[in-house]
PDB file of C-alpha atoms in Angstrom:
ATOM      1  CA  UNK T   1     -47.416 -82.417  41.193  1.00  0.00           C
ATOM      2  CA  UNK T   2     -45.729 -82.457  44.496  1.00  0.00           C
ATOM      3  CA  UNK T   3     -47.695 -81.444  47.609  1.00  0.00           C
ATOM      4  CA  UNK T   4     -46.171 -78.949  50.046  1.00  0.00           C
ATOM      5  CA  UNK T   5     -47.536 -78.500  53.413  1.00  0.00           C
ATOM      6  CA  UNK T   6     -48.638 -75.250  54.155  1.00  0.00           C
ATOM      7  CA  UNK T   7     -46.317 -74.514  57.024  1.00  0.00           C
ATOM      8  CA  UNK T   8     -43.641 -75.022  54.484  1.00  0.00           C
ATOM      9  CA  UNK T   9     -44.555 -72.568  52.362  1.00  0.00           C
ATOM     10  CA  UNK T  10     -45.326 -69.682  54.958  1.00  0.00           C
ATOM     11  CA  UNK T  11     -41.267 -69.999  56.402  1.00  0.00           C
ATOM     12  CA  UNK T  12     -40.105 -69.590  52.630  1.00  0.00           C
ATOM     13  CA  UNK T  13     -42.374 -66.490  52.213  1.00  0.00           C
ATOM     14  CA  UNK T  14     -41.561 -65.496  55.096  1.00  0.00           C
ATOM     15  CA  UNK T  15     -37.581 -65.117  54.129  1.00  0.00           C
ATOM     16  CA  UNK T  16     -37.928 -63.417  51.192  1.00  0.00           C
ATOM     17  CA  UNK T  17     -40.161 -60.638  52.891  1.00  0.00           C
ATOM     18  CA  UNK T  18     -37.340 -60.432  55.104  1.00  0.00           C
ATOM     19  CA  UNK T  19     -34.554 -60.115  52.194  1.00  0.00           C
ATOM     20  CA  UNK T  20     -36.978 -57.693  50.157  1.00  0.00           C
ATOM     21  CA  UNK T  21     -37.550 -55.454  53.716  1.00  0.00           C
ATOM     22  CA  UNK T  22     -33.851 -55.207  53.606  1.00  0.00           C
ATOM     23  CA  UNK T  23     -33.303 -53.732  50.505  1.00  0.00           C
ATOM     24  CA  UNK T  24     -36.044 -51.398  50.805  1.00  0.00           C
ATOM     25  CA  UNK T  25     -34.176 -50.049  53.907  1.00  0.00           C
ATOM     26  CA  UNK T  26     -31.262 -49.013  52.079  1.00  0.00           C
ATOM     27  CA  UNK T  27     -33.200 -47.201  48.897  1.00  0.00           C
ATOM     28  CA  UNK T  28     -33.297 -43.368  49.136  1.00  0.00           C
ATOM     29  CA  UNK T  29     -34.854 -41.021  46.287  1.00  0.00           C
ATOM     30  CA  UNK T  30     -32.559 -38.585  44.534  1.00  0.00           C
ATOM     31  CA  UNK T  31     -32.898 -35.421  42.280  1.00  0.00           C
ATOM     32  CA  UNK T  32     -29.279 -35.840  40.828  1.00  0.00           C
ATOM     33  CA  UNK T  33     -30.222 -36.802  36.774  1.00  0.00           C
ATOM     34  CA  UNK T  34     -26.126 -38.223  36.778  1.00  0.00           C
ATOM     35  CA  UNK T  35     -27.210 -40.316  39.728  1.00  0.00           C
ATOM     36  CA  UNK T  36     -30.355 -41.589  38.107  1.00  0.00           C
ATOM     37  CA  UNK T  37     -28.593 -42.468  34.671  1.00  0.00           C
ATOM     38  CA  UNK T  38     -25.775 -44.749  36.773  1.00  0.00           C
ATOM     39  CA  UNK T  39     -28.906 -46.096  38.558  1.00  0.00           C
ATOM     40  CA  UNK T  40     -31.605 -46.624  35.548  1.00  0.00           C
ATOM     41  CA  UNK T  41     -28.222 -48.222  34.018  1.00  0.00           C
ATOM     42  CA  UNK T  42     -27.106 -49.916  36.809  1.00  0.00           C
ATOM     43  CA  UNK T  43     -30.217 -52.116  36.548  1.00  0.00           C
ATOM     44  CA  UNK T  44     -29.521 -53.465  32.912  1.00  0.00           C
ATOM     45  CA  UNK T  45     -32.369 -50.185  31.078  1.00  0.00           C
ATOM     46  CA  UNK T  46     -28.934 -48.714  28.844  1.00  0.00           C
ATOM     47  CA  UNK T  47     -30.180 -51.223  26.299  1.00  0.00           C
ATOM     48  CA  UNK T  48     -33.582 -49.932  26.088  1.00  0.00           C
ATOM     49  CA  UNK T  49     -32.176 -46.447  25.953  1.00  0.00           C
ATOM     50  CA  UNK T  50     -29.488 -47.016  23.051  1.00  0.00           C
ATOM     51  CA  UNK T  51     -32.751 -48.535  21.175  1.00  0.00           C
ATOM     52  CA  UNK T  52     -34.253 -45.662  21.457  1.00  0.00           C
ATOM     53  CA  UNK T  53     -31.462 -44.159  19.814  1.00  0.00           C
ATOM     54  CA  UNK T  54     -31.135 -45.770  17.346  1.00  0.00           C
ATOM     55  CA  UNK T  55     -35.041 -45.372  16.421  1.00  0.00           C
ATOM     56  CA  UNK T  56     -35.175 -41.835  16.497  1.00  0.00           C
ATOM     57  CA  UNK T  57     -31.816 -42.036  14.094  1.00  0.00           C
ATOM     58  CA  UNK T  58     -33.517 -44.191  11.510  1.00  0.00           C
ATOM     59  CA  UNK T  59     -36.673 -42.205  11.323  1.00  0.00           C
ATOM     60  CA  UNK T  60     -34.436 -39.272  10.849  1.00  0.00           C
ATOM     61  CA  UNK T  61     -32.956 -41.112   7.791  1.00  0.00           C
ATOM     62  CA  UNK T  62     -36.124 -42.123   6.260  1.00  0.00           C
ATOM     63  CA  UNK T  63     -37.248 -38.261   6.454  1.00  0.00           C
ATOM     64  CA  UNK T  64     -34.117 -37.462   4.656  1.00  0.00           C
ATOM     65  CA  UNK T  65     -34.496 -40.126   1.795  1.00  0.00           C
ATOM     66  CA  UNK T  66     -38.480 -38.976   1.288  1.00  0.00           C
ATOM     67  CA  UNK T  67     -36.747 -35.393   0.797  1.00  0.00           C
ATOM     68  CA  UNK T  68     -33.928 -36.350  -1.687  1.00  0.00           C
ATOM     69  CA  UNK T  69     -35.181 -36.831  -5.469  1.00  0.00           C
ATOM     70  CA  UNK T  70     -35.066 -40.344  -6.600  1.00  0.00           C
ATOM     71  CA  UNK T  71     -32.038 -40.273  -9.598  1.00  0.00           C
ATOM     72  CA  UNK T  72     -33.922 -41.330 -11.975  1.00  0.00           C
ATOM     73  CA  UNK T  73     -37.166 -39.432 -11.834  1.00  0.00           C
ATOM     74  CA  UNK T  74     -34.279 -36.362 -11.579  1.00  0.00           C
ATOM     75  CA  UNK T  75     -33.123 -37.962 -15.295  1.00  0.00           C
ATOM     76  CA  UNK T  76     -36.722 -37.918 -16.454  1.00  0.00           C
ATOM     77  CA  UNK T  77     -37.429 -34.486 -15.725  1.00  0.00           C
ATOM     78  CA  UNK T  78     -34.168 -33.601 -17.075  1.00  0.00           C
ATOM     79  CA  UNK T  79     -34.848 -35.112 -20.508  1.00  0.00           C
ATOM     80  CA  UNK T  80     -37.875 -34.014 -20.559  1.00  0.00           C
ATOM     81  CA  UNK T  81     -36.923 -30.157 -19.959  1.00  0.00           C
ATOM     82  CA  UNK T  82     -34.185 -30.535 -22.481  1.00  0.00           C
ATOM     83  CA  UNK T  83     -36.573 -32.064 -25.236  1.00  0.00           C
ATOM     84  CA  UNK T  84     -39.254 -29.219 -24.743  1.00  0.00           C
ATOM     85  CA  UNK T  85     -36.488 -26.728 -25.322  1.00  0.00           C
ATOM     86  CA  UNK T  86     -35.271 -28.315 -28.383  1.00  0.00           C
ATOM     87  CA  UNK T  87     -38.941 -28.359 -29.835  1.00  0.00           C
ATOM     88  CA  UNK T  88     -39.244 -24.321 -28.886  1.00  0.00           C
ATOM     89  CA  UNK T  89     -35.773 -23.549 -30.717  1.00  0.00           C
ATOM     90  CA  UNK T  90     -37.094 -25.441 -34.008  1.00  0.00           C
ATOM     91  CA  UNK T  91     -40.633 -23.681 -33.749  1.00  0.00           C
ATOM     92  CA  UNK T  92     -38.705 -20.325 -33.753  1.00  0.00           C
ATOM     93  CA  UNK T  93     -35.558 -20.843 -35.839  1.00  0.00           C
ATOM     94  CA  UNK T  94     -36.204 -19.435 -39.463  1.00  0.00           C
ATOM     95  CA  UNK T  95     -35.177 -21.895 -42.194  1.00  0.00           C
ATOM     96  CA  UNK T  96     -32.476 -20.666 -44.794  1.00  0.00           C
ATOM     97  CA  UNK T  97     -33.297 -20.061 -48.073  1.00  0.00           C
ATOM     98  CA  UNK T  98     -31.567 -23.234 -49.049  1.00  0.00           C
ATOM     99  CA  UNK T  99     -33.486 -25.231 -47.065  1.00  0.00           C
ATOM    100  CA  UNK T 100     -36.808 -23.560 -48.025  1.00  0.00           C
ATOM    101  CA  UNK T 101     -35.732 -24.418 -51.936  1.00  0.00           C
ATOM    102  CA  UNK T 102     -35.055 -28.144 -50.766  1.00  0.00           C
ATOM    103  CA  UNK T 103     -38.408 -28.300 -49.255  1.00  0.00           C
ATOM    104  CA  UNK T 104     -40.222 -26.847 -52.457  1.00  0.00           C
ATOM    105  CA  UNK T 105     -38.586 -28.697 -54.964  1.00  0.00           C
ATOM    106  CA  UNK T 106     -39.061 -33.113 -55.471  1.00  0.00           C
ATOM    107  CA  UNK T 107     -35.996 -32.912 -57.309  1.00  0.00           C
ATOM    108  CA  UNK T 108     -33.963 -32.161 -54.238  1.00  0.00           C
ATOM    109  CA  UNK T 109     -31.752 -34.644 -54.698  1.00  0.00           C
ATOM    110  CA  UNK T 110     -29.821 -31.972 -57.316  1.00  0.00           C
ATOM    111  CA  UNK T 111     -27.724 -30.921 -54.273  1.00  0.00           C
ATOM    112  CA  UNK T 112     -26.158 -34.207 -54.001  1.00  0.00           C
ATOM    113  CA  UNK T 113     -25.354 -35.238 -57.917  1.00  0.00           C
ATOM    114  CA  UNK T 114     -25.692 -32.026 -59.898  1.00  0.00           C
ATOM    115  CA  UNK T 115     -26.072 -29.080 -57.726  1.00  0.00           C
ATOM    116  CA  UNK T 116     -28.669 -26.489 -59.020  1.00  0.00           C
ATOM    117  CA  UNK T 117     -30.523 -25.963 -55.849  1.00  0.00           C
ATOM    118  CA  UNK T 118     -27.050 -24.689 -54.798  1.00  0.00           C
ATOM    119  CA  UNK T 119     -26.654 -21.929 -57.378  1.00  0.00           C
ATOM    120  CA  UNK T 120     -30.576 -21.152 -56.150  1.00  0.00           C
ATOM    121  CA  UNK T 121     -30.092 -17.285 -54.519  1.00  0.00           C
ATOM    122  CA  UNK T 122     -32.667 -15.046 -53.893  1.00  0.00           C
ATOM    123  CA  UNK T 123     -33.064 -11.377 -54.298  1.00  0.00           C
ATOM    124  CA  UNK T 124     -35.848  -9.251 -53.581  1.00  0.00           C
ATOM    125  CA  UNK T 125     -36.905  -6.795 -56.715  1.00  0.00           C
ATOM    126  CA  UNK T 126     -39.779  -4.762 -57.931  1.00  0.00           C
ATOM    127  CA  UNK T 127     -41.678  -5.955 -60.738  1.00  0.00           C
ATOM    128  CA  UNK T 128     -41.637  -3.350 -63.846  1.00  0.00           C
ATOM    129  CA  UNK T 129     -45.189  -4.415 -65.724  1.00  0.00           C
ATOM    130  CA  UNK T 130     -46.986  -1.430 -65.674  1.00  0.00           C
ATOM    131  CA  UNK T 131     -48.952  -1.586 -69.419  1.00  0.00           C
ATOM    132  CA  UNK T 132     -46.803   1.292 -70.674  1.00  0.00           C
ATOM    133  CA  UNK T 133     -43.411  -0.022 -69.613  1.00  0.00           C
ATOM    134  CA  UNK T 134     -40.674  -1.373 -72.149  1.00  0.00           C
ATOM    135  CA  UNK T 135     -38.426  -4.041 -72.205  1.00  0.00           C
ATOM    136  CA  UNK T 136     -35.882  -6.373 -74.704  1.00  0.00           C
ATOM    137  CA  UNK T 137     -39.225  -9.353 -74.233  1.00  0.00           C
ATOM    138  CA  UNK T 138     -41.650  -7.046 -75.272  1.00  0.00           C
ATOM    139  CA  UNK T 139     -43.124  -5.885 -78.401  1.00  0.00           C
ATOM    140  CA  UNK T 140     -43.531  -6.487 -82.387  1.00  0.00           C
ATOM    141  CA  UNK T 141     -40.442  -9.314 -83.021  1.00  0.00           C
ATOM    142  CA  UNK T 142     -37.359  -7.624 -84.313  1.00  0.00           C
ATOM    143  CA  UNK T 143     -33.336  -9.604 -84.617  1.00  0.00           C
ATOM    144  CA  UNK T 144     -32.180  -8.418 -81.313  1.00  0.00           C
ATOM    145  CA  UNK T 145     -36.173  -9.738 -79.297  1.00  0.00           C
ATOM    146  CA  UNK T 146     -35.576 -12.753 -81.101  1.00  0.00           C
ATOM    147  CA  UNK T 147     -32.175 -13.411 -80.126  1.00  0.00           C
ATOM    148  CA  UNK T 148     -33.092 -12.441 -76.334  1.00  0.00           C
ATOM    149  CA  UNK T 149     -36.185 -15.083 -76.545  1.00  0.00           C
ATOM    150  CA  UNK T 150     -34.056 -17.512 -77.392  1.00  0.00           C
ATOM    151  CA  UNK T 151     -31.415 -17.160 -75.066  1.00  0.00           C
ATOM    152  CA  UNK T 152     -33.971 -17.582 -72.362  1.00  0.00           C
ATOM    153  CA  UNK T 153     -35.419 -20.958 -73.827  1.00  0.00           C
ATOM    154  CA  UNK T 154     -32.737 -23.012 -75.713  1.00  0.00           C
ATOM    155  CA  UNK T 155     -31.035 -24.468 -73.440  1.00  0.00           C
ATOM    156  CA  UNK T 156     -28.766 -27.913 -72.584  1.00  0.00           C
ATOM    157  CA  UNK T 157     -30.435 -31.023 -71.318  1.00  0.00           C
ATOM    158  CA  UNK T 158     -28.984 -32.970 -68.125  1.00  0.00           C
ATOM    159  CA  UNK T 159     -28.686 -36.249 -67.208  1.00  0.00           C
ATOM    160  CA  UNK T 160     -31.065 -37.547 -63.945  1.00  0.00           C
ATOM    161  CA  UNK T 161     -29.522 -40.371 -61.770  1.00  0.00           C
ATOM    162  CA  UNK T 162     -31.315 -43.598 -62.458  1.00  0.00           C
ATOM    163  CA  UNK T 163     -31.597 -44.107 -58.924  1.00  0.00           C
ATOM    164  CA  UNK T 164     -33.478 -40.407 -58.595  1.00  0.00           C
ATOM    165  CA  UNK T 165     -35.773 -41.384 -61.075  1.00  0.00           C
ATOM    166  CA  UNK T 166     -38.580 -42.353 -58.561  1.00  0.00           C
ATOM    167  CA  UNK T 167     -38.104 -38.802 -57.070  1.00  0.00           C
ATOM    168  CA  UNK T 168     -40.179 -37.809 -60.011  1.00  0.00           C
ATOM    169  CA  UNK T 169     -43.059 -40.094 -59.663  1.00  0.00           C
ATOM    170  CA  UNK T 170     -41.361 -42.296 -62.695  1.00  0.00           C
ATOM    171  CA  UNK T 171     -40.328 -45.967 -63.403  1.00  0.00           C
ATOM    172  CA  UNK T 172     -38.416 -47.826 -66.142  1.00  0.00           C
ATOM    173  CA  UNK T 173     -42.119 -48.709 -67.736  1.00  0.00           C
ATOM    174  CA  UNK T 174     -42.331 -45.078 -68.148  1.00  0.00           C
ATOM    175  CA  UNK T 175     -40.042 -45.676 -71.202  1.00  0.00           C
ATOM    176  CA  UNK T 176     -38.017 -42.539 -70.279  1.00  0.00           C
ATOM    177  CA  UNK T 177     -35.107 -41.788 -72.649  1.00  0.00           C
ATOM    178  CA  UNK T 178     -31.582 -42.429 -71.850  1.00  0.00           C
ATOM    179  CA  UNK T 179     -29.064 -40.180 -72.444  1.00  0.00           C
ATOM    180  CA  UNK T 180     -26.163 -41.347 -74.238  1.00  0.00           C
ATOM    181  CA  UNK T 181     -24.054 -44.337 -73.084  1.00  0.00           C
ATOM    182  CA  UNK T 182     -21.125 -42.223 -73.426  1.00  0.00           C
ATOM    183  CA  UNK T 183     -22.456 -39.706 -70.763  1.00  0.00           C
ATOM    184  CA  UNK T 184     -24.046 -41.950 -68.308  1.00  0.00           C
ATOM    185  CA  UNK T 185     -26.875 -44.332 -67.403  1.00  0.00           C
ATOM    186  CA  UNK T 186     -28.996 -41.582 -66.469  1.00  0.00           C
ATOM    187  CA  UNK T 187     -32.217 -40.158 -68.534  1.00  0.00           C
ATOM    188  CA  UNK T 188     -32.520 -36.876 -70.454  1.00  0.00           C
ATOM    189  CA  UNK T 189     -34.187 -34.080 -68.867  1.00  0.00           C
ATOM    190  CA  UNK T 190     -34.035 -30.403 -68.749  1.00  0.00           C
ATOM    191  CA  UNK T 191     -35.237 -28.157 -66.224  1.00  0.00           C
ATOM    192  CA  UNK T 192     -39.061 -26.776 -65.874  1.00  0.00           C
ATOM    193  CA  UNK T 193     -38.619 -23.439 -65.831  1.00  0.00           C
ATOM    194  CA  UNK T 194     -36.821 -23.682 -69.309  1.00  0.00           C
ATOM    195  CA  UNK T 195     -39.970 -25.338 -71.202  1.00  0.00           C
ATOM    196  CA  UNK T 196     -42.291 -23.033 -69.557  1.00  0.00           C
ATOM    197  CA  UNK T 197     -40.100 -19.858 -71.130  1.00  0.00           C
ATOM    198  CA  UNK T 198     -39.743 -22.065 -74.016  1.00  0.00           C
ATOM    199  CA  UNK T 199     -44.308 -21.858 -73.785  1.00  0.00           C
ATOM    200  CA  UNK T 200     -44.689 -18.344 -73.009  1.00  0.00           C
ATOM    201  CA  UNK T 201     -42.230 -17.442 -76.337  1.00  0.00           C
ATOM    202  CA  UNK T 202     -44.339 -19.637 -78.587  1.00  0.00           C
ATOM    203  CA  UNK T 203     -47.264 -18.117 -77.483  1.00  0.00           C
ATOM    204  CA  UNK T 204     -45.957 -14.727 -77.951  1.00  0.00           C
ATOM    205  CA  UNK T 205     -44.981 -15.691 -81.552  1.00  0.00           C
ATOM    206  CA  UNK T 206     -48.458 -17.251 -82.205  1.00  0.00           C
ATOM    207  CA  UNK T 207     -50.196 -13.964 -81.478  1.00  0.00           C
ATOM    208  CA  UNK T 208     -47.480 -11.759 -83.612  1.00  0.00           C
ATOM    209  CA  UNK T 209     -47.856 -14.242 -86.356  1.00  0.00           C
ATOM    210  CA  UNK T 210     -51.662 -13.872 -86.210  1.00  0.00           C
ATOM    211  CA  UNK T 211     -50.856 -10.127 -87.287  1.00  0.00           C
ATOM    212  CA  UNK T 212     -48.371 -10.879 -89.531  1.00  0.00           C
ATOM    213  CA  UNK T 213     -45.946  -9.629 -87.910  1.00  0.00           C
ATOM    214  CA  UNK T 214     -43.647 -12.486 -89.011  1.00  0.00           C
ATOM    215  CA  UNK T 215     -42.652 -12.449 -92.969  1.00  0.00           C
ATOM    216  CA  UNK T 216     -42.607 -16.497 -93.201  1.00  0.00           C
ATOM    217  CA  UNK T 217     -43.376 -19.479 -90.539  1.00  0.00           C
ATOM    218  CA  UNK T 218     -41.730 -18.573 -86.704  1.00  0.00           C
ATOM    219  CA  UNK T 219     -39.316 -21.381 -85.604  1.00  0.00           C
ATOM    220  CA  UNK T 220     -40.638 -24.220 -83.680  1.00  0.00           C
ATOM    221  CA  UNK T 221     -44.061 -23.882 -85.659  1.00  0.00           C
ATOM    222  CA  UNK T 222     -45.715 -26.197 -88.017  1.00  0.00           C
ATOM    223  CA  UNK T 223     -47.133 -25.754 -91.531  1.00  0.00           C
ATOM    224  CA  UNK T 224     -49.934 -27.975 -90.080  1.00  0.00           C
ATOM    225  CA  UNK T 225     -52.831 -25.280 -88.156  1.00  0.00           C
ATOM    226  CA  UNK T 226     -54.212 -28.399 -86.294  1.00  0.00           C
ATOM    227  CA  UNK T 227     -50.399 -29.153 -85.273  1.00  0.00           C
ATOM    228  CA  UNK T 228     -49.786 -25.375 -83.937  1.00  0.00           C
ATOM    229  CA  UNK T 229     -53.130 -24.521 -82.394  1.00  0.00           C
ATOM    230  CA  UNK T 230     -52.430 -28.053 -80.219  1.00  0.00           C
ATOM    231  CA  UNK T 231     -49.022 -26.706 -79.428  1.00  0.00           C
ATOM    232  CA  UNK T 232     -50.610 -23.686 -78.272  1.00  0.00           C
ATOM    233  CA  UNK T 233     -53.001 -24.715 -76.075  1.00  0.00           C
ATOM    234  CA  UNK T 234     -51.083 -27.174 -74.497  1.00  0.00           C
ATOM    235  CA  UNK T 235     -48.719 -24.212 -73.754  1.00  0.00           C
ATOM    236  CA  UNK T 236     -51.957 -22.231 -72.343  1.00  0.00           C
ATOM    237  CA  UNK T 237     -52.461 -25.591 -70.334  1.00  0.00           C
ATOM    238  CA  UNK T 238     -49.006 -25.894 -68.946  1.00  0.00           C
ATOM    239  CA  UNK T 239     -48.614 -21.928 -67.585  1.00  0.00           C
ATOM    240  CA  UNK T 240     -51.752 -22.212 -66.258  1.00  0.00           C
ATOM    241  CA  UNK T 241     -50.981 -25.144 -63.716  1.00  0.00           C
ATOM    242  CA  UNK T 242     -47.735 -23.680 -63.217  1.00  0.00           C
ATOM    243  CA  UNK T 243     -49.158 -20.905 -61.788  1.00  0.00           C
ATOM    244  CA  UNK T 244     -52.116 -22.294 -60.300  1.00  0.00           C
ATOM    245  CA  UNK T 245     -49.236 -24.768 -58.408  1.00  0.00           C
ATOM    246  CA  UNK T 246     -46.087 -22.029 -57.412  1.00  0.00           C
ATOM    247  CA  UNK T 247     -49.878 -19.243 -56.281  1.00  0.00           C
ATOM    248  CA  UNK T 248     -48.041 -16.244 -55.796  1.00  0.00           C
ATOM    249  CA  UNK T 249     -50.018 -14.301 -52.939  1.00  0.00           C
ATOM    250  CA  UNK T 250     -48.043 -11.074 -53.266  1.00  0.00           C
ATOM    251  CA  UNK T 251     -50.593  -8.640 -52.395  1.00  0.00           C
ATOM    252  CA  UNK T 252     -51.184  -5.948 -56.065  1.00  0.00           C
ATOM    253  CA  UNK T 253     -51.992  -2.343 -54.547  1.00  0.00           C
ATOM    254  CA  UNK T 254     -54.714  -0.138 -55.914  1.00  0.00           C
ATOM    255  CA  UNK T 255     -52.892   3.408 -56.936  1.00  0.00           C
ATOM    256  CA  UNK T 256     -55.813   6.424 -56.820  1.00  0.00           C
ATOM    257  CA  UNK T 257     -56.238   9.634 -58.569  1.00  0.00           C
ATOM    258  CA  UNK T 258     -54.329  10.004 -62.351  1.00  0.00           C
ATOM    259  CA  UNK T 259     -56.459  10.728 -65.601  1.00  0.00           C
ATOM    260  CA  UNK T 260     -57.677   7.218 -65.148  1.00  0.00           C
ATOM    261  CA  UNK T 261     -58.802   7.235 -61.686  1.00  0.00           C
ATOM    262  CA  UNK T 262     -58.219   3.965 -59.610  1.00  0.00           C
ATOM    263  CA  UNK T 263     -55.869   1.213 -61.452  1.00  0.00           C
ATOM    264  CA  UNK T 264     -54.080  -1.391 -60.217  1.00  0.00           C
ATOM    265  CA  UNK T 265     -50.069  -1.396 -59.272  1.00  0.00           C
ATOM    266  CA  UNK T 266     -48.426  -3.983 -60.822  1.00  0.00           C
ATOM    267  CA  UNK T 267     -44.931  -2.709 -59.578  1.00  0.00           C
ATOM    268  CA  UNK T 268     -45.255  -5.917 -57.105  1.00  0.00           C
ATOM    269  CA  UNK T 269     -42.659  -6.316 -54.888  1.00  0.00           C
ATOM    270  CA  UNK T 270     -41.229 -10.258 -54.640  1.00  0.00           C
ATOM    271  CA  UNK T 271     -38.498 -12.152 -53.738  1.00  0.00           C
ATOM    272  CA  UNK T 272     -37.257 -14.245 -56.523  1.00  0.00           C
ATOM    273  CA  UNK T 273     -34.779 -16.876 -57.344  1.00  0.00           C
ATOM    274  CA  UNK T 274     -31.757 -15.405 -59.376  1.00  0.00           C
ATOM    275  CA  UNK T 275     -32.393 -16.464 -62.392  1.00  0.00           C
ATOM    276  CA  UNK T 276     -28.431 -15.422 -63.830  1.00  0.00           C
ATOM    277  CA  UNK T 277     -27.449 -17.799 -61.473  1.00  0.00           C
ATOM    278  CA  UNK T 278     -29.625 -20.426 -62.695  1.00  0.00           C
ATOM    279  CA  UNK T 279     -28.814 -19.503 -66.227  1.00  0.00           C
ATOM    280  CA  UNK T 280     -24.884 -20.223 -65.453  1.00  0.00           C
ATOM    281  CA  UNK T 281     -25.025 -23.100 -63.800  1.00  0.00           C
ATOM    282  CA  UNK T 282     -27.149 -25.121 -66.429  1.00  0.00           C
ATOM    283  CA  UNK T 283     -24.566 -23.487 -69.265  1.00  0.00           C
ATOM    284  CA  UNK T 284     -21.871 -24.548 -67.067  1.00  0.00           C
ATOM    285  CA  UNK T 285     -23.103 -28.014 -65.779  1.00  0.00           C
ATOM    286  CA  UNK T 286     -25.143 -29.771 -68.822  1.00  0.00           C
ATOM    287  CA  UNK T 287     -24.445 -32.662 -70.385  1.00  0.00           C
ATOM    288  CA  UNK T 288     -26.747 -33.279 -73.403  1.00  0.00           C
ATOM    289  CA  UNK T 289     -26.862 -31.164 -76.321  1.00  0.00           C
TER     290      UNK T 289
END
């Protein structure tokens, strides 16, 4: 370190007093804000003030980017608004009656290969089965009840797709008959509501033969008691789960007053599948004899 002598040092201080004295001479305050900007500039401070600037600008961007929605939580709250008001329009939207008959029905697949869920209408009616009422179906057998009975029942078989055979809880080892190879590889069938008619008549002949209302054997019966008593009951047995399964909940009124004071109203009132319709499309679409 070099050594100065102390005289040294007190004539260099002593010229820089003197060059600092002179400036201080020529400095003068001022009120004039245009004056003190060229000064504070003058002396090298613009940078400090454009950094300000620039500060205050990017906080003023960061306040408008915490304001503006992010795009995709904007997406997300889109689908999400848009799914909740698809799931209201299904809760409200009533179901046709077609689709109500698809829903009901394991054999749906009828509207694809052999439409009878298409000729399914409905119509709403009254019920007329009051105990004094008449009708074709009811009463002692004569020609013309016959004939009507068996219109209802005797009726075509059709062919089910062997691919829609699972639809009905059924397999090959189920040894379910074929229809002919010159109709298709299908199986036989016919449709339920036919066999339960086909039930309901032979029960209605069982009790009129009972009475004797029948001069020899009905058709469809056997000379064997055993045989027609079984056939019976498993027609007792097949209406009864029928019903049990389809529980109509149609409210029956109680009517008051009349010679036999309170009774029950069986004029119910229903909405039921047209059965012409059904009727024609099964004589108009069958294919097994």
């Amino acid at each position: 370190m070099e050594f100065r002598p102390s005289h040294l040092v007190t004539r260099q201080f002593a010229q820089y007093s003197t060059v600092k004295m002179e400036e201080i001479k020529d400095y003068s305050p001022t009120n004039d804000p245009e004056n003190f900007e060229d000064d504070y500039s003058s002396t090298g401070h613009s940078s400090q003030a454009d950094l300000a600037n620039m500060l205050r600008f990017s906080n003023q961007q960061k306040s408008w980017r915490r304001h503006l929605p992010c795009p995709l939580m904007g997406a997300v709250c889109l689908l999400i608004v848009l799914a909740t008001i698809n799931i209201f329009l299904l809760l409200i939207r009533t179901p046709t009656d077609a689709q109500c008959t698809k829903q009901l029905s394991t054999y749906f697949f009828l509207t694809l290969a052999a439409p009878a869920l298409e000729a399914v209408e409905y119509e709403e009616m009254d019920f007329t089965a009051i105990f004094n009422s008449t009708s074709i179906y009811r009463g002692p057998p004569t020609p013309e009840r016959e004939k009507a009975w068996t219109r209802l029942t005797y009726k075509h078989g059709i062919e089910v797709p062997a691919d829609k055979l699972a639809l009905l809880n059924r397999t090959d080892l189920d040894h379910i008959k074929h229809v002919p190879t010159s109709v298709g590889t299908g199986y036989r069938g016919i449709l339920e509501v036919f066999h339960q008619l086909h039930c309901l008549n032979m029960i209605r002949m069982y009790t009129w033969w009972q009475v004797g209302k029948y001069p020899g054997l009905p058709t469809g019966f056997s000379t064997s008691k055993l045989k027609n008593r079984m056939h019976i009951d498993h027609c007792f047995e097949s209406l009864r789960m029928s019903l049990q399964c389809h529980g109509d909940v149609t409210p029956v009124l109680i009517q008051t007053g009349g010679p036999v004071g309170s009774k029950a109203d069986f004029r119910t009132h229903h909405k039921c599948r047209n059965f012409q319709k059904l009727e024609d499309w099964i004589d108009n679409n069958w294919s097994i004899n």
